[in-house]
CSV table of C-alpha atoms in Angstrom, one decimal:
chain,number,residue,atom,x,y,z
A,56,UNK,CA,0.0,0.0,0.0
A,57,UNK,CA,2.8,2.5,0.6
A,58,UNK,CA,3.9,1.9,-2.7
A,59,UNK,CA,0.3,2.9,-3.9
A,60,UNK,CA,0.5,6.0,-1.8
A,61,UNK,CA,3.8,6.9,-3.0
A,62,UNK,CA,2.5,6.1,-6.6
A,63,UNK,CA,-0.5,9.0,-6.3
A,64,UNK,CA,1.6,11.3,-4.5
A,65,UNK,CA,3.9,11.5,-7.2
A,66,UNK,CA,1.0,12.3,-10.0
A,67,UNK,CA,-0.5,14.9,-7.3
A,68,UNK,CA,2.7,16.9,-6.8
A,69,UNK,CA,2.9,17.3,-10.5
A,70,UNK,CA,0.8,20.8,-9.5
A,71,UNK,CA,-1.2,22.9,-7.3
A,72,UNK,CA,-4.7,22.0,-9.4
A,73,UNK,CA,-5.7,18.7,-11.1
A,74,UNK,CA,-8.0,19.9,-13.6
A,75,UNK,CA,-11.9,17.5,-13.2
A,76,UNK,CA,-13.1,17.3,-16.8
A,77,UNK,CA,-16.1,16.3,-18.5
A,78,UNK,CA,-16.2,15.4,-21.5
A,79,UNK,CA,-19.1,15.4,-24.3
A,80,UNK,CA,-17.4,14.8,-27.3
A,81,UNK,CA,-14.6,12.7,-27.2
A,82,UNK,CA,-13.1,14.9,-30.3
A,83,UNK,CA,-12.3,17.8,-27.9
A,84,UNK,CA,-10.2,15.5,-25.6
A,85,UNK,CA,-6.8,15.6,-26.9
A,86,UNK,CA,-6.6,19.4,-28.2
A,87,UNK,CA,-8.2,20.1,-24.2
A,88,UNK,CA,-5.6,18.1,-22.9
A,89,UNK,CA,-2.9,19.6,-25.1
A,90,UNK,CA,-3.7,22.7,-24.1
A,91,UNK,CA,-3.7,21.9,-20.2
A,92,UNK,CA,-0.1,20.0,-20.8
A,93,UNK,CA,1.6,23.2,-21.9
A,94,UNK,CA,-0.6,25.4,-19.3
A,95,UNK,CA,1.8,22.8,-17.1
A,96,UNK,CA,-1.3,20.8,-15.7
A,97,UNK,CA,-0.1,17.3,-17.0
A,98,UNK,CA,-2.2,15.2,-14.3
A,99,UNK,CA,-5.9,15.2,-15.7
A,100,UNK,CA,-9.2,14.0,-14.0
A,101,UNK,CA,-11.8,12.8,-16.9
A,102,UNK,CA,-14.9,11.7,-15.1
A,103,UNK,CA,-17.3,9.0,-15.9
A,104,UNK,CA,-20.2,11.1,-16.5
A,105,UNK,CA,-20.3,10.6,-19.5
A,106,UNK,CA,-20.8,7.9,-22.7
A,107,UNK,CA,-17.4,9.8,-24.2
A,108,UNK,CA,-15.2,9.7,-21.0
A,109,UNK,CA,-13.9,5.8,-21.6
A,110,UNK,CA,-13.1,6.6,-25.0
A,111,UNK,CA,-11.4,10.0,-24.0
A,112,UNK,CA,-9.2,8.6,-21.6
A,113,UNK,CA,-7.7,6.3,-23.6
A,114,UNK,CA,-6.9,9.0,-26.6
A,115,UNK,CA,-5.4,11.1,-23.5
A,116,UNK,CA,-3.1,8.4,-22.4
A,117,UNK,CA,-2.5,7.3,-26.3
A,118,UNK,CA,-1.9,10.7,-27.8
A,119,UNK,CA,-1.1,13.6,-25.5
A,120,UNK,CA,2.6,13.4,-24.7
A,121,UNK,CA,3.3,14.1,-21.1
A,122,UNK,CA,-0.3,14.0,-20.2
A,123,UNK,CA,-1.0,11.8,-17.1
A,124,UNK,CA,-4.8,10.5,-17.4
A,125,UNK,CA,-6.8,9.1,-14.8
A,126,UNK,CA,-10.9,8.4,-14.0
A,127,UNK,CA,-12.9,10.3,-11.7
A,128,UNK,CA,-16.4,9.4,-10.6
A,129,UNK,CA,-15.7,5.5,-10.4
A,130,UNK,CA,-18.6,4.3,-8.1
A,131,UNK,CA,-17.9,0.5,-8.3
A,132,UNK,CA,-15.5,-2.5,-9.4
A,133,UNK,CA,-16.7,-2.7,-12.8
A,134,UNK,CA,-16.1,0.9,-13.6
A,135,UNK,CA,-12.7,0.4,-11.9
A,136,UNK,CA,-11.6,-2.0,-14.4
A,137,UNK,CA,-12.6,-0.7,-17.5
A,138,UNK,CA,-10.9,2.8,-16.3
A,139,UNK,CA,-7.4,1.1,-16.1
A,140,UNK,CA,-8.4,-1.0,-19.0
A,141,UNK,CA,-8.3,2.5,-20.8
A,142,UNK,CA,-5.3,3.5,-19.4
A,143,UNK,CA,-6.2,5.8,-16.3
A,144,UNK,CA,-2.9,6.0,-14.4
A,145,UNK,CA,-5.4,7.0,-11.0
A,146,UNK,CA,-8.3,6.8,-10.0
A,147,UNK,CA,-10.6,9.1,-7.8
A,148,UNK,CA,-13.9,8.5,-6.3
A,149,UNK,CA,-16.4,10.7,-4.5
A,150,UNK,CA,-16.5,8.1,-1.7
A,151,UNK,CA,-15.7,4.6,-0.8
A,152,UNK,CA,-17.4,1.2,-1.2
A,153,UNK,CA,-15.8,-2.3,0.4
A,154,UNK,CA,-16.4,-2.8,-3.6
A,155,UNK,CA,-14.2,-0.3,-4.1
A,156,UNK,CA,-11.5,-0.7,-2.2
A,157,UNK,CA,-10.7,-4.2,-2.5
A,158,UNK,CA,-10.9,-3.7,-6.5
A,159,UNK,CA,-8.2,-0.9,-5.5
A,160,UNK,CA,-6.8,-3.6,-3.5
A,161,UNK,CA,-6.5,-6.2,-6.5
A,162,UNK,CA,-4.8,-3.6,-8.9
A,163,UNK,CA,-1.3,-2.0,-9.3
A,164,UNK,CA,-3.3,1.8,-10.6
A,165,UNK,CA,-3.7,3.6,-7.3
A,166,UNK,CA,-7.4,4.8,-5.9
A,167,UNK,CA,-7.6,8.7,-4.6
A,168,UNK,CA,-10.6,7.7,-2.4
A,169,UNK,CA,-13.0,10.4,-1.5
A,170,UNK,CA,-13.9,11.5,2.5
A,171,UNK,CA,-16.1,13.9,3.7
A,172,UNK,CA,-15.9,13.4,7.7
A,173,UNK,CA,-13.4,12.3,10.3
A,174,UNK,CA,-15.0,8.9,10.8
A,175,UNK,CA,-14.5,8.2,7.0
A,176,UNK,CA,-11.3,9.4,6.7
A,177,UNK,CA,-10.2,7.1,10.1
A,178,UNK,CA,-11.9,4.1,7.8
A,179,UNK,CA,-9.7,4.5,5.0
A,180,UNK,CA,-6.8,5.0,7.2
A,181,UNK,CA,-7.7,1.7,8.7
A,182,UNK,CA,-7.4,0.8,5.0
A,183,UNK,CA,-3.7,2.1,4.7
A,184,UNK,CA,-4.6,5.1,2.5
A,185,UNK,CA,-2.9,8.1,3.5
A,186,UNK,CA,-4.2,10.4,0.7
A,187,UNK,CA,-7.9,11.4,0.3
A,188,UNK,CA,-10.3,13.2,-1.9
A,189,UNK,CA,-12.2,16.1,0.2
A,190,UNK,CA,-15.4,16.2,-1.5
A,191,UNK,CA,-17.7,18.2,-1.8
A,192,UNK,CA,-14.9,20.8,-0.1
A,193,UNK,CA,-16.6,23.4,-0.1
A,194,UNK,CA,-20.4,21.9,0.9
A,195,UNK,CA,-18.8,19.6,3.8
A,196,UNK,CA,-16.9,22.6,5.4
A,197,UNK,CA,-14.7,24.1,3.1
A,198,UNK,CA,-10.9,25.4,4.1
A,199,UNK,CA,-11.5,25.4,7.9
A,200,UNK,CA,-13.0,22.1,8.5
A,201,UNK,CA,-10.4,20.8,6.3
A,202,UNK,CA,-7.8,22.6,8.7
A,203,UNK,CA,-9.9,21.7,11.9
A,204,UNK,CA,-8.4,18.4,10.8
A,205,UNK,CA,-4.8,18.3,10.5
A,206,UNK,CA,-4.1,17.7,13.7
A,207,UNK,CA,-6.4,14.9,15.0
A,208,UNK,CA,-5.7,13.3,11.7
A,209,UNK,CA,-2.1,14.4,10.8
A,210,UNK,CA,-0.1,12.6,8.4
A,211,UNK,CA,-3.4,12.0,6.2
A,212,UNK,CA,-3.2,14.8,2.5
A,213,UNK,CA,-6.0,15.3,0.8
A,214,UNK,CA,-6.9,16.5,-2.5
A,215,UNK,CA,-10.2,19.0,-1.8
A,216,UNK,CA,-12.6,19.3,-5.1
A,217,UNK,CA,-15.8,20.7,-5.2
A,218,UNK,CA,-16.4,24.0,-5.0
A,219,UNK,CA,-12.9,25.3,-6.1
A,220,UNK,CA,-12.1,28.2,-8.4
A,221,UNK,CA,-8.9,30.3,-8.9
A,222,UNK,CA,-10.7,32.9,-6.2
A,223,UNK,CA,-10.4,30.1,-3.2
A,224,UNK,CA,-7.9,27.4,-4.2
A,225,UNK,CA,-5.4,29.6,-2.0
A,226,UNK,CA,-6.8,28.8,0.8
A,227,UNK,CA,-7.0,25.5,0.4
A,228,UNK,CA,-3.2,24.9,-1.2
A,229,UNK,CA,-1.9,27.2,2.4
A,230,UNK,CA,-3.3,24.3,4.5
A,231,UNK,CA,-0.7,22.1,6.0
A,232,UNK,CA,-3.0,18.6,4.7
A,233,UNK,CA,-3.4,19.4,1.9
A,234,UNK,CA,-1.4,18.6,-1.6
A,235,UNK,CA,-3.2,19.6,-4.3
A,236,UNK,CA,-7.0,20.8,-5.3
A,237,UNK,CA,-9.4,19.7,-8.3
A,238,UNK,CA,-11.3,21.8,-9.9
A,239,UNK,CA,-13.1,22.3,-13.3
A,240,UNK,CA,-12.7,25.8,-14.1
A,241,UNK,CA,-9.6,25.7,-16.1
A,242,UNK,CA,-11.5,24.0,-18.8
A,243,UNK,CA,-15.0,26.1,-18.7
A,244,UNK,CA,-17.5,24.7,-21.2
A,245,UNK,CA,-17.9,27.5,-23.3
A,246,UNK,CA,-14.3,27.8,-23.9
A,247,UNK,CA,-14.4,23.6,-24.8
A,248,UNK,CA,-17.0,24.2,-27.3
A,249,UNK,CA,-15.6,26.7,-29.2
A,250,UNK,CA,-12.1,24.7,-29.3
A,251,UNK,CA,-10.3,28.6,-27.6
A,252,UNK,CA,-7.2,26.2,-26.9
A,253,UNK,CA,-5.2,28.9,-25.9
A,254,UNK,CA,-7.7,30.3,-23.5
A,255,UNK,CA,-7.7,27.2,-21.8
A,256,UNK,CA,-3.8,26.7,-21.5
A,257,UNK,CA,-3.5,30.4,-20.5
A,258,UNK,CA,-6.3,29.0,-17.2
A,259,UNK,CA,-4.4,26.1,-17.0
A,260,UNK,CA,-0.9,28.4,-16.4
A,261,UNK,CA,-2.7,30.9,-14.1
A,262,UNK,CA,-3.5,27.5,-12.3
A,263,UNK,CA,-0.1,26.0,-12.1
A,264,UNK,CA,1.7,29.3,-11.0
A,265,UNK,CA,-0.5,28.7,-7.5
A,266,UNK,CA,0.9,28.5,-4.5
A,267,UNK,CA,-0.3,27.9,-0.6
């Protein structure tokens, strides 16, 4: 398991912000993640929500040198498997199943886990998983609950999403717990539809240059 943990630290300390994507039309996936690469954001989040994200994951991991792909939203085993199957490099849920851990438990890709409150994050502790998705950060307490935990749960980093933009990620990143955030706005929708690249990579460096 430390191996694991070691594993998804090294993807989240790639940068401050791990961009959460969702994507519609799988077409858009490698000129987005282009564009997020040379903004310096090479770890990228595609989430299950949609029929395109399978498909978008693997043209991300196939085609976009330096890009680092991985799944968010896996809810159970099944989507587990067919996120590594496409070549997610992590995977992030927005909580924890027994499901889900022990297909975590059976595979070499490492599982970001997602936590809300204490008792959950002392679960997944139990577990041996000593880095957490916060979520939703700013609906379950935002920057001072998070803090409120760093020392009854210290050695425990979290990545907080939910809630995040450029205006609070700062508070977050200054926290002594925490590693990383996720967010969506470097890749805003309108921006994806009408292909503004450059737009996106110059979000994607405003993101990067953050610091605690």
């Amino acid at each position: 398991m430390s191996d694991k943990n070691a594993k998804l630290l090294s993807v989240l300390k790639l940068q401050p912000v791990v961009p959460v994507l969702i994507i519609e039309d799988v077409k858009t996936a490698v000129p987005l993640a282009r564009a997020l690469v040379a903004g310096g954001l090479k770890a990228i989040e595609i989430t299950l929500r949609t029929p395109a994200a399978l498909e978008a994951i693997r043209a991300v991991a196939n085609e976009v040198e330096g890009a680092v792909a991985g799944a968010g939203t896996v809810l159970n085993a099944a989507q587990f498997e067919a996120a590594v199957e496409a070549g997610s490099q992590f995977i992030v849920s927005p909580g924890t199943t027994q499901e889900l851990i022990d297909a975590a438990a059976d595979s070499e890709i490492p599982l970001l886990p997602g936590a809300a409150t204490a008792s959950e994050v002392m679960g997944l502790r139990e577990e041996g998983y000593e880095v957490l998705k916060f979520f939703p950060a700013e609906q379950a307490g935002g920057a001072a609950y998070l803090k409120s935990l760093s020392s009854p749960l210290a050695g425990t980093l979290f990545c907080p999403t939910g809630g995040i933009s450029l205006a609070n990620a700062r508070d977050y990143l200054s926290l002594p717990n925490v590693v990383c955030v996720g967010g969506s706005w470097v890749a805003p929708k309108d921006l994806v539809a009408k292909g503004d690249w450059a737009g996106i990579e110059k979000l994607a460096a405003e993101a990067a240059a953050l610091k605690g």
